[in-house]
PDB file of C-alpha atoms in Angstrom:
ATOM      1  CA  PRO T  19      14.310 115.597  21.552  1.00 45.00           C
ATOM      2  CA  ASP T  20      15.361 119.000  20.297  1.00 42.00           C
ATOM      3  CA  THR T  21      18.520 120.474  21.769  1.00 41.00           C
ATOM      4  CA  LYS T  22      20.487 123.618  21.031  1.00 38.00           C
ATOM      5  CA  LYS T  23      23.157 121.744  19.136  1.00 43.00           C
ATOM      6  CA  ASP T  24      20.451 120.241  16.904  1.00 46.00           C
ATOM      7  CA  ARG T  25      19.498 123.650  15.529  1.00 45.00           C
ATOM      8  CA  SER T  26      21.278 125.545  12.819  1.00 48.00           C
ATOM      9  CA  PRO T  27      22.178 129.146  13.779  1.00 44.00           C
ATOM     10  CA  ARG T  28      19.985 130.383  10.917  1.00 47.00           C
ATOM     11  CA  GLU T  29      16.917 128.527  12.252  1.00 44.00           C
ATOM     12  CA  VAL T  30      17.399 129.925  15.746  1.00 36.00           C
ATOM     13  CA  GLN T  31      17.990 133.473  14.486  1.00 41.00           C
ATOM     14  CA  ARG T  32      14.879 133.318  12.294  1.00 45.00           C
ATOM     15  CA  LEU T  33      12.739 132.169  15.195  1.00 38.00           C
ATOM     16  CA  TRP T  34      13.966 134.812  17.641  1.00 34.00           C
ATOM     17  CA  GLN T  35      13.522 137.647  15.167  1.00 42.00           C
ATOM     18  CA  ARG T  36       9.754 137.226  15.515  1.00 41.00           C
ATOM     19  CA  PRO T  37       8.549 140.010  17.887  1.00 38.00           C
ATOM     20  CA  TRP T  38       5.744 137.966  19.444  1.00 34.00           C
ATOM     21  CA  LEU T  39       8.199 135.226  20.361  1.00 35.00           C
ATOM     22  CA  ARG T  40      10.683 137.686  21.938  1.00 36.00           C
ATOM     23  CA  THR T  41       7.975 139.191  24.133  1.00 36.00           C
ATOM     24  CA  ALA T  42       6.626 135.859  25.354  1.00 38.00           C
ATOM     25  CA  GLY T  43       7.727 134.701  28.793  1.00 39.00           C
ATOM     26  CA  LEU T  44      11.044 132.863  28.733  1.00 39.00           C
ATOM     27  CA  GLY T  45       9.490 129.543  29.737  1.00 43.00           C
ATOM     28  CA  ALA T  46       6.695 129.808  27.202  1.00 42.00           C
ATOM     29  CA  GLY T  47       9.152 131.050  24.590  1.00 43.00           C
ATOM     30  CA  LEU T  48      11.383 128.021  25.008  1.00 42.00           C
ATOM     31  CA  VAL T  49       8.417 125.677  24.768  1.00 39.00           C
ATOM     32  CA  LEU T  50       7.143 127.444  21.654  1.00 39.00           C
ATOM     33  CA  THR T  51      10.600 127.396  20.073  1.00 39.00           C
ATOM     34  CA  THR T  52      10.921 123.664  20.659  1.00 36.00           C
ATOM     35  CA  LEU T  53       7.462 122.980  19.265  1.00 36.00           C
ATOM     36  CA  LEU T  54       8.053 125.171  16.222  1.00 38.00           C
ATOM     37  CA  LEU T  55      11.384 123.568  15.431  1.00 41.00           C
ATOM     38  CA  TRP T  56      10.066 120.045  15.973  1.00 39.00           C
ATOM     39  CA  SER T  57       7.049 120.616  13.760  1.00 37.00           C
ATOM     40  CA  ASN T  58       9.245 122.372  11.185  1.00 41.00           C
ATOM     41  CA  LEU T  59      11.594 119.396  11.016  1.00 44.00           C
ATOM     42  CA  GLY T  60       8.750 116.901  10.855  1.00 42.00           C
ATOM     43  CA  ALA T  61       6.527 118.759   8.433  1.00 45.00           C
ATOM     44  CA  GLU T  62       9.039 119.230   5.626  1.00 54.00           C
ATOM     45  CA  ASP T  63       8.037 117.124   2.615  1.00 51.00           C
ATOM     46  CA  GLY T  64       4.761 116.214   4.321  1.00 66.00           C
ATOM     47  CA  VAL T  65       6.467 113.468   6.320  1.00 60.00           C
ATOM     48  CA  THR T  66       3.975 111.699   8.543  1.00 74.00           C
ATOM     49  CA  GLU T  67       5.995 108.698   9.663  1.00 92.00           C
ATOM     50  CA  VAL T  68       9.636 108.190  10.618  1.00 95.00           C
ATOM     51  CA  LEU T  69      10.777 104.682   9.725  1.00 95.00           C
ATOM     52  CA  ALA T  70      14.038 105.036  11.650  1.00 97.00           C
ATOM     53  CA  ARG T  71      15.075 107.858  13.968  1.00 97.00           C
ATOM     54  CA  ARG T  72      18.695 108.865  14.328  1.00 97.00           C
ATOM     55  CA  GLY T  73      18.710 108.189  18.071  1.00 97.00           C
ATOM     56  CA  GLU T  74      17.481 104.587  17.936  1.00 97.00           C
ATOM     57  CA  VAL T  75      19.424 101.442  17.082  1.00 98.00           C
ATOM     58  CA  VAL T  76      17.365  99.436  14.618  1.00 98.00           C
ATOM     59  CA  ALA T  77      18.165  95.722  14.683  1.00 97.00           C
ATOM     60  CA  GLY T  78      16.205  95.168  11.488  1.00 95.00           C
ATOM     61  CA  ARG T  79      13.007  96.744  10.192  1.00 97.00           C
ATOM     62  CA  PHE T  80      11.320  95.719   6.939  1.00 97.00           C
ATOM     63  CA  ILE T  81       8.136  96.965   5.301  1.00 96.00           C
ATOM     64  CA  GLU T  82       6.732  95.096   2.311  1.00 97.00           C
ATOM     65  CA  VAL T  83       4.995  97.116  -0.412  1.00 96.00           C
ATOM     66  CA  PRO T  84       3.333  95.973  -3.672  1.00 97.00           C
ATOM     67  CA  CYS T  85       5.757  95.751  -6.602  1.00 98.00           C
ATOM     68  CA  SER T  86       5.380  98.207  -9.474  1.00 97.00           C
ATOM     69  CA  GLU T  87       5.296  97.155 -13.134  1.00 96.00           C
ATOM     70  CA  ASP T  88       8.701  98.740 -13.840  1.00 96.00           C
ATOM     71  CA  TYR T  89      10.434  95.348 -13.840  1.00 96.00           C
ATOM     72  CA  ASP T  90       8.184  94.028 -16.630  1.00 94.00           C
ATOM     73  CA  SER T  91       9.901  96.215 -19.233  1.00 93.00           C
ATOM     74  CA  HIS T  92      13.278  94.626 -18.442  1.00 95.00           C
ATOM     75  CA  ARG T  93      14.584  91.097 -18.797  1.00 95.00           C
ATOM     76  CA  ARG T  94      13.483  89.049 -15.795  1.00 97.00           C
ATOM     77  CA  PHE T  95      15.796  86.779 -13.826  1.00 98.00           C
ATOM     78  CA  GLU T  96      13.918  84.112 -11.924  1.00 96.00           C
ATOM     79  CA  GLY T  97      14.881  83.987  -8.261  1.00 97.00           C
ATOM     80  CA  CYS T  98      16.252  87.532  -8.315  1.00 98.00           C
ATOM     81  CA  THR T  99      14.014  90.033 -10.152  1.00 98.00           C
ATOM     82  CA  PRO T 100      11.796  91.467  -7.396  1.00 98.00           C
ATOM     83  CA  ARG T 101       8.521  89.693  -6.740  1.00 96.00           C
ATOM     84  CA  LYS T 102       8.610  90.690  -3.095  1.00 97.00           C
ATOM     85  CA  CYS T 103       9.154  94.454  -2.886  1.00 98.00           C
ATOM     86  CA  GLY T 104       9.745  96.731   0.046  1.00 98.00           C
ATOM     87  CA  ARG T 105      12.188  98.741   2.089  1.00 98.00           C
ATOM     88  CA  GLY T 106      14.366  97.928   5.083  1.00 98.00           C
ATOM     89  CA  VAL T 107      16.641  99.577   7.632  1.00 98.00           C
ATOM     90  CA  THR T 108      19.307  98.081   9.889  1.00 98.00           C
ATOM     91  CA  ASP T 109      21.949  99.472  12.257  1.00 98.00           C
ATOM     92  CA  VAL T 110      23.603  96.150  13.139  1.00 98.00           C
ATOM     93  CA  VAL T 111      25.277  95.149   9.856  1.00 98.00           C
ATOM     94  CA  ILE T 112      27.936  97.877   9.670  1.00 98.00           C
ATOM     95  CA  THR T 113      29.514  99.160  12.891  1.00 97.00           C
ATOM     96  CA  ARG T 114      29.938 102.853  13.546  1.00 96.00           C
ATOM     97  CA  GLU T 115      33.701 102.248  13.584  1.00 97.00           C
ATOM     98  CA  GLU T 116      33.519 100.747  10.087  1.00 97.00           C
ATOM     99  CA  ALA T 117      31.378 103.689   8.986  1.00 98.00           C
ATOM    100  CA  GLU T 118      34.029 106.115  10.281  1.00 98.00           C
ATOM    101  CA  GLN T 119      36.749 104.234   8.387  1.00 98.00           C
ATOM    102  CA  ILE T 120      34.677 104.190   5.199  1.00 98.00           C
ATOM    103  CA  ARG T 121      33.944 107.901   5.627  1.00 98.00           C
ATOM    104  CA  SER T 122      37.689 108.591   5.825  1.00 98.00           C
ATOM    105  CA  ILE T 123      38.046 106.975   2.373  1.00 98.00           C
ATOM    106  CA  ALA T 124      35.413 109.377   1.037  1.00 98.00           C
ATOM    107  CA  GLU T 125      37.084 112.349   2.739  1.00 98.00           C
ATOM    108  CA  LYS T 126      40.507 111.463   1.321  1.00 97.00           C
ATOM    109  CA  GLY T 127      39.162 111.035  -2.199  1.00 96.00           C
ATOM    110  CA  LEU T 128      36.972 114.118  -2.165  1.00 96.00           C
ATOM    111  CA  SER T 129      39.843 116.212  -0.776  1.00 95.00           C
ATOM    112  CA  LEU T 130      41.293 115.939  -4.301  1.00 94.00           C
ATOM    113  CA  GLY T 131      38.364 117.796  -5.799  1.00 93.00           C
ATOM    114  CA  GLY T 132      34.753 118.523  -4.964  1.00 93.00           C
ATOM    115  CA  SER T 133      31.855 120.195  -6.717  1.00 95.00           C
ATOM    116  CA  ASP T 134      31.361 123.962  -6.831  1.00 94.00           C
ATOM    117  CA  GLY T 135      27.760 123.176  -5.918  1.00 93.00           C
ATOM    118  CA  GLY T 136      26.387 121.317  -2.928  1.00 93.00           C
ATOM    119  CA  ALA T 137      26.762 117.712  -4.119  1.00 96.00           C
ATOM    120  CA  SER T 138      30.113 115.986  -4.727  1.00 97.00           C
ATOM    121  CA  ILE T 139      30.578 112.468  -6.087  1.00 97.00           C
ATOM    122  CA  LEU T 140      33.417 109.953  -5.737  1.00 98.00           C
ATOM    123  CA  ASP T 141      33.141 106.682  -7.662  1.00 98.00           C
ATOM    124  CA  LEU T 142      36.035 104.322  -6.934  1.00 97.00           C
ATOM    125  CA  HIS T 143      34.851 101.930  -9.675  1.00 97.00           C
ATOM    126  CA  SER T 144      34.891 104.279 -12.671  1.00 96.00           C
ATOM    127  CA  GLY T 145      37.230 106.832 -11.096  1.00 96.00           C
ATOM    128  CA  ALA T 146      34.656 109.631 -11.481  1.00 97.00           C
ATOM    129  CA  LEU T 147      35.347 112.559  -9.142  1.00 97.00           C
ATOM    130  CA  SER T 148      33.543 115.908  -8.956  1.00 96.00           C
ATOM    131  CA  VAL T 149      35.914 118.781  -9.661  1.00 95.00           C
ATOM    132  CA  GLY T 150      34.366 122.231  -9.971  1.00 94.00           C
ATOM    133  CA  LYS T 151      31.468 121.974 -12.412  1.00 93.00           C
ATOM    134  CA  HIS T 152      32.786 118.810 -14.078  1.00 93.00           C
ATOM    135  CA  PHE T 153      34.015 115.266 -13.441  1.00 95.00           C
ATOM    136  CA  VAL T 154      37.503 113.880 -13.902  1.00 96.00           C
ATOM    137  CA  ASN T 155      38.814 110.316 -13.825  1.00 96.00           C
ATOM    138  CA  LEU T 156      40.827 110.377 -10.647  1.00 94.00           C
ATOM    139  CA  TYR T 157      43.010 107.411 -11.675  1.00 95.00           C
ATOM    140  CA  ARG T 158      44.077 109.103 -14.918  1.00 95.00           C
ATOM    141  CA  TYR T 159      44.099 112.655 -13.565  1.00 93.00           C
ATOM    142  CA  PHE T 160      46.229 111.949 -10.480  1.00 92.00           C
ATOM    143  CA  GLY T 161      48.071 108.833 -11.684  1.00 91.00           C
ATOM    144  CA  ASP T 162      50.538 107.293  -9.233  1.00 89.00           C
ATOM    145  CA  LYS T 163      49.766 109.968  -6.626  1.00 91.00           C
ATOM    146  CA  ILE T 164      46.614 107.985  -5.836  1.00 93.00           C
ATOM    147  CA  GLN T 165      48.766 105.428  -4.005  1.00 93.00           C
ATOM    148  CA  ASN T 166      49.667 108.182  -1.534  1.00 94.00           C
ATOM    149  CA  ILE T 167      46.006 108.953  -0.932  1.00 95.00           C
ATOM    150  CA  PHE T 168      44.442 105.501  -0.554  1.00 96.00           C
ATOM    151  CA  SER T 169      45.754 102.213   0.830  1.00 96.00           C
ATOM    152  CA  GLU T 170      45.137  98.547  -0.002  1.00 96.00           C
ATOM    153  CA  GLU T 171      43.346  98.349   3.372  1.00 97.00           C
ATOM    154  CA  ASP T 172      40.893 101.038   2.223  1.00 97.00           C
ATOM    155  CA  PHE T 173      39.871  98.974  -0.789  1.00 97.00           C
ATOM    156  CA  GLN T 174      39.682  95.774   1.262  1.00 97.00           C
ATOM    157  CA  LEU T 175      37.333  97.433   3.770  1.00 98.00           C
ATOM    158  CA  TYR T 176      35.226  98.775   0.884  1.00 98.00           C
ATOM    159  CA  ARG T 177      34.837  95.212  -0.469  1.00 98.00           C
ATOM    160  CA  GLU T 178      33.954  93.783   2.938  1.00 98.00           C
ATOM    161  CA  VAL T 179      31.308  96.409   3.582  1.00 98.00           C
ATOM    162  CA  ARG T 180      29.813  95.910   0.109  1.00 98.00           C
ATOM    163  CA  GLN T 181      29.599  92.152   0.745  1.00 98.00           C
ATOM    164  CA  LYS T 182      27.818  92.666   4.090  1.00 98.00           C
ATOM    165  CA  VAL T 183      25.263  94.942   2.435  1.00 98.00           C
ATOM    166  CA  GLN T 184      24.741  92.420  -0.378  1.00 98.00           C
ATOM    167  CA  LEU T 185      24.074  89.604   2.117  1.00 98.00           C
ATOM    168  CA  THR T 186      21.638  91.817   4.035  1.00 98.00           C
ATOM    169  CA  ILE T 187      19.605  92.559   0.904  1.00 98.00           C
ATOM    170  CA  ALA T 188      19.603  88.896  -0.191  1.00 98.00           C
ATOM    171  CA  GLU T 189      18.370  87.744   3.223  1.00 98.00           C
ATOM    172  CA  ALA T 190      15.650  90.408   3.463  1.00 98.00           C
ATOM    173  CA  PHE T 191      14.201  89.573   0.045  1.00 98.00           C
ATOM    174  CA  GLY T 192      14.722  85.807   0.212  1.00 97.00           C
ATOM    175  CA  ILE T 193      17.082  85.541  -2.751  1.00 98.00           C
ATOM    176  CA  SER T 194      20.568  84.148  -3.281  1.00 98.00           C
ATOM    177  CA  ALA T 195      23.367  86.661  -2.701  1.00 98.00           C
ATOM    178  CA  SER T 196      25.198  85.222  -5.717  1.00 98.00           C
ATOM    179  CA  SER T 197      22.296  86.288  -7.967  1.00 98.00           C
ATOM    180  CA  LEU T 198      22.969  89.944  -7.108  1.00 98.00           C
ATOM    181  CA  HIS T 199      25.540  91.780  -9.204  1.00 98.00           C
ATOM    182  CA  LEU T 200      27.095  95.036  -8.088  1.00 98.00           C
ATOM    183  CA  THR T 201      26.148  97.651 -10.685  1.00 98.00           C
ATOM    184  CA  LYS T 202      26.900 101.240 -11.593  1.00 97.00           C
ATOM    185  CA  PRO T 203      26.713 103.892 -10.423  1.00 97.00           C
ATOM    186  CA  THR T 204      27.902 102.835  -6.972  1.00 97.00           C
ATOM    187  CA  PHE T 205      29.432 105.931  -5.368  1.00 98.00           C
ATOM    188  CA  PHE T 206      30.192 108.123  -2.356  1.00 98.00           C
ATOM    189  CA  SER T 207      28.257 111.375  -1.983  1.00 98.00           C
ATOM    190  CA  ARG T 208      29.137 114.453   0.046  1.00 98.00           C
ATOM    191  CA  ILE T 209      26.342 117.008   0.339  1.00 97.00           C
ATOM    192  CA  ASN T 210      26.437 120.444   1.971  1.00 97.00           C
ATOM    193  CA  SER T 211      24.302 123.577   1.812  1.00 97.00           C
ATOM    194  CA  THR T 212      26.252 125.271  -1.005  1.00 96.00           C
ATOM    195  CA  GLU T 213      23.968 126.542  -3.760  1.00 95.00           C
ATOM    196  CA  ALA T 214      23.659 124.232  -6.773  1.00 93.00           C
ATOM    197  CA  ARG T 215      25.792 125.216  -9.780  1.00 93.00           C
ATOM    198  CA  THR T 216      24.803 122.528 -12.264  1.00 91.00           C
ATOM    199  CA  ALA T 217      22.030 119.926 -12.691  1.00 89.00           C
ATOM    200  CA  HIS T 218      24.370 117.378 -11.028  1.00 86.00           C
ATOM    201  CA  ASP T 219      24.094 119.364  -7.792  1.00 90.00           C
ATOM    202  CA  GLU T 220      20.283 119.127  -7.683  1.00 92.00           C
ATOM    203  CA  TYR T 221      20.086 115.924  -5.671  1.00 93.00           C
ATOM    204  CA  TRP T 222      16.702 116.690  -4.054  1.00 94.00           C
ATOM    205  CA  HIS T 223      14.335 115.824  -6.912  1.00 94.00           C
ATOM    206  CA  ALA T 224      12.035 112.814  -6.488  1.00 94.00           C
ATOM    207  CA  HIS T 225      13.030 109.909  -8.726  1.00 96.00           C
ATOM    208  CA  VAL T 226      12.754 106.158  -9.332  1.00 97.00           C
ATOM    209  CA  ASP T 227      16.089 104.321  -9.543  1.00 97.00           C
ATOM    210  CA  LYS T 228      14.863 101.662 -11.981  1.00 97.00           C
ATOM    211  CA  VAL T 229      13.642 104.387 -14.324  1.00 96.00           C
ATOM    212  CA  THR T 230      16.723 106.595 -13.877  1.00 95.00           C
ATOM    213  CA  TYR T 231      19.391 103.903 -14.154  1.00 95.00           C
ATOM    214  CA  GLY T 232      17.721 100.856 -15.721  1.00 95.00           C
ATOM    215  CA  SER T 233      20.209  98.363 -14.295  1.00 97.00           C
ATOM    216  CA  PHE T 234      19.147  98.880 -10.668  1.00 98.00           C
ATOM    217  CA  ASP T 235      16.970  96.188  -9.070  1.00 98.00           C
ATOM    218  CA  TYR T 236      17.974  96.732  -5.443  1.00 98.00           C
ATOM    219  CA  THR T 237      19.336  99.992  -4.031  1.00 98.00           C
ATOM    220  CA  SER T 238      21.093 100.555  -0.722  1.00 98.00           C
ATOM    221  CA  LEU T 239      22.496 103.519   1.152  1.00 98.00           C
ATOM    222  CA  LEU T 240      25.088 103.329   3.871  1.00 98.00           C
ATOM    223  CA  TYR T 241      25.074 106.510   5.923  1.00 98.00           C
ATOM    224  CA  LEU T 242      28.427 107.814   7.123  1.00 98.00           C
ATOM    225  CA  SER T 243      27.309 110.799   9.236  1.00 98.00           C
ATOM    226  CA  ASP T 244      24.552 111.676  11.691  1.00 98.00           C
ATOM    227  CA  TYR T 245      21.376 113.684  11.110  1.00 98.00           C
ATOM    228  CA  LEU T 246      21.207 116.735  13.434  1.00 98.00           C
ATOM    229  CA  GLU T 247      24.757 116.059  14.679  1.00 98.00           C
ATOM    230  CA  ASP T 248      26.747 116.535  11.471  1.00 98.00           C
ATOM    231  CA  PHE T 249      24.080 118.160   9.300  1.00 98.00           C
ATOM    232  CA  GLY T 250      20.512 119.472   9.228  1.00 98.00           C
ATOM    233  CA  GLY T 251      17.945 118.529   6.578  1.00 96.00           C
ATOM    234  CA  GLY T 252      19.152 115.749   4.302  1.00 97.00           C
ATOM    235  CA  ARG T 253      16.735 113.064   5.449  1.00 97.00           C
ATOM    236  CA  PHE T 254      15.797 110.306   3.002  1.00 97.00           C
ATOM    237  CA  VAL T 255      12.111 110.404   2.070  1.00 96.00           C
ATOM    238  CA  PHE T 256       9.971 107.691   0.490  1.00 97.00           C
ATOM    239  CA  MET T 257       7.267 109.599  -1.375  1.00 95.00           C
ATOM    240  CA  GLU T 258       3.729 108.377  -0.774  1.00 89.00           C
ATOM    241  CA  GLU T 259       0.574 110.356  -1.370  1.00 81.00           C
ATOM    242  CA  GLY T 260      -0.379 112.007   1.910  1.00 77.00           C
ATOM    243  CA  ALA T 261       1.892 109.767   3.955  1.00 81.00           C
ATOM    244  CA  ASN T 262       5.588 110.196   3.190  1.00 93.00           C
ATOM    245  CA  LYS T 263       7.980 108.025   5.193  1.00 94.00           C
ATOM    246  CA  THR T 264      11.479 109.113   6.190  1.00 96.00           C
ATOM    247  CA  VAL T 265      14.777 107.605   7.305  1.00 98.00           C
ATOM    248  CA  GLU T 266      17.016 109.770   9.465  1.00 98.00           C
ATOM    249  CA  PRO T 267      20.685 109.118   8.612  1.00 98.00           C
ATOM    250  CA  ARG T 268      22.901 107.637  11.297  1.00 98.00           C
ATOM    251  CA  ALA T 269      26.532 106.581  10.786  1.00 98.00           C
ATOM    252  CA  GLY T 270      26.553 102.849  10.038  1.00 98.00           C
ATOM    253  CA  ARG T 271      22.844 102.714   9.171  1.00 98.00           C
ATOM    254  CA  VAL T 272      21.983 100.742   6.032  1.00 98.00           C
ATOM    255  CA  SER T 273      18.758 101.619   4.231  1.00 98.00           C
ATOM    256  CA  PHE T 274      17.812  99.373   1.306  1.00 98.00           C
ATOM    257  CA  PHE T 275      14.859  98.934  -1.039  1.00 98.00           C
ATOM    258  CA  THR T 276      13.667  97.547  -4.345  1.00 98.00           C
ATOM    259  CA  SER T 277      14.439 100.056  -7.081  1.00 98.00           C
ATOM    260  CA  GLY T 278      11.072 100.401  -8.850  1.00 98.00           C
ATOM    261  CA  SER T 279       8.301 103.012  -8.635  1.00 97.00           C
ATOM    262  CA  GLU T 280       7.031 101.386  -5.445  1.00 98.00           C
ATOM    263  CA  ASN T 281       9.909 103.264  -3.816  1.00 98.00           C
ATOM    264  CA  LEU T 282       9.748 106.740  -5.344  1.00 97.00           C
ATOM    265  CA  HIS T 283      12.094 108.800  -3.178  1.00 97.00           C
ATOM    266  CA  ARG T 284      14.085 111.949  -2.664  1.00 96.00           C
ATOM    267  CA  VAL T 285      16.603 113.506  -0.290  1.00 96.00           C
ATOM    268  CA  GLU T 286      15.732 116.701   1.565  1.00 96.00           C
ATOM    269  CA  LYS T 287      17.989 119.677   0.961  1.00 96.00           C
ATOM    270  CA  VAL T 288      20.862 119.873   3.427  1.00 97.00           C
ATOM    271  CA  HIS T 289      20.478 123.140   5.386  1.00 97.00           C
ATOM    272  CA  TRP T 290      23.770 123.095   7.292  1.00 98.00           C
ATOM    273  CA  GLY T 291      26.773 120.830   7.881  1.00 98.00           C
ATOM    274  CA  THR T 292      27.953 117.980   5.654  1.00 98.00           C
ATOM    275  CA  ARG T 293      26.211 114.701   4.867  1.00 98.00           C
ATOM    276  CA  TYR T 294      28.263 111.676   3.768  1.00 98.00           C
ATOM    277  CA  ALA T 295      26.806 108.455   2.361  1.00 98.00           C
ATOM    278  CA  ILE T 296      27.566 105.704  -0.107  1.00 98.00           C
ATOM    279  CA  THR T 297      25.047 104.371  -2.607  1.00 98.00           C
ATOM    280  CA  ILE T 298      25.543 100.658  -3.369  1.00 98.00           C
ATOM    281  CA  ALA T 299      23.351  99.242  -6.138  1.00 98.00           C
ATOM    282  CA  PHE T 300      22.707  95.706  -7.387  1.00 98.00           C
ATOM    283  CA  SER T 301      21.333  94.273 -10.610  1.00 98.00           C
ATOM    284  CA  CYS T 302      19.916  90.832 -11.335  1.00 98.00           C
ATOM    285  CA  ASN T 303      21.369  91.031 -14.837  1.00 98.00           C
ATOM    286  CA  PRO T 304      24.989  89.786 -14.912  1.00 98.00           C
ATOM    287  CA  ASP T 305      25.576  91.869 -18.055  1.00 98.00           C
ATOM    288  CA  HIS T 306      25.207  94.983 -15.888  1.00 98.00           C
ATOM    289  CA  GLY T 307      27.650  93.764 -13.226  1.00 98.00           C
ATOM    290  CA  ILE T 308      30.831  95.648 -12.289  1.00 98.00           C
ATOM    291  CA  GLU T 309      33.879  94.502 -10.366  1.00 97.00           C
ATOM    292  CA  ASP T 310      34.960  95.756  -6.964  1.00 97.00           C
ATOM    293  CA  PRO T 311      37.521  98.553  -7.346  1.00 96.00           C
ATOM    294  CA  ALA T 312      41.152  97.408  -7.132  1.00 92.00           C
ATOM    295  CA  PHE T 313      43.925  99.361  -5.463  1.00 90.00           C
ATOM    296  CA  PRO T 314      45.791 101.073  -8.327  1.00 84.00           C
TER     297      PRO T 314
END
């Protein structure tokens, strides 16, 4: 349901500047406002189905879709390379408390920098951190000061959460967890409504992970903030002709999917507030594997 705190001030102001809405009876006006906002939120990107709403707790939801041919142009790994493709959502793998703790890691790291545009990246594996219009290696740039920012417990929690996500993906697709190799880029993202300054800030374009990154076979997102509580816009959208499907972020929610063209996707622009998430990607090719980050 739509409530006042769900609306951005700009949305409300825009609606009430319309003369016909101001002159309508208060009761009718409120009904019309609610309907307009609800249809506005639902109609963006042509979304016709919500796979997971923010307000519900999803124990486990999986939708199988036919695999694309993207995997054929890469080396295949029997028992891992997707033959069963699809997308899943669960709210019972990572607790909201764990999500809050993981978010604090992102907040601490991103407090050291941040993009001039709307999208900031923190990669604990490579050390990549958005600073202004560029990236720096936070381990080299800040040196020993990093030990005052993060703790060993932060990195331990990061590993534990990654392992839970890996097991969830393996179980959903009927493969061995040991056949999945963490791959790059695996990173935190912080998105707000600031205007994009560089191409790195333009996070909203539709793309295919397998095409974009090559190493990706399975992609996951762990959301660290709540849609319509912490931010507006910013939903995750699976692009399908005439029938887009969306996932509404909820802290602790894990959304995962095979990385080929069967799961073309994009993120809506964030209109207000701040959206935190972590992208965790896996490859079937051990040559593309990366280690968990170690406390410096």
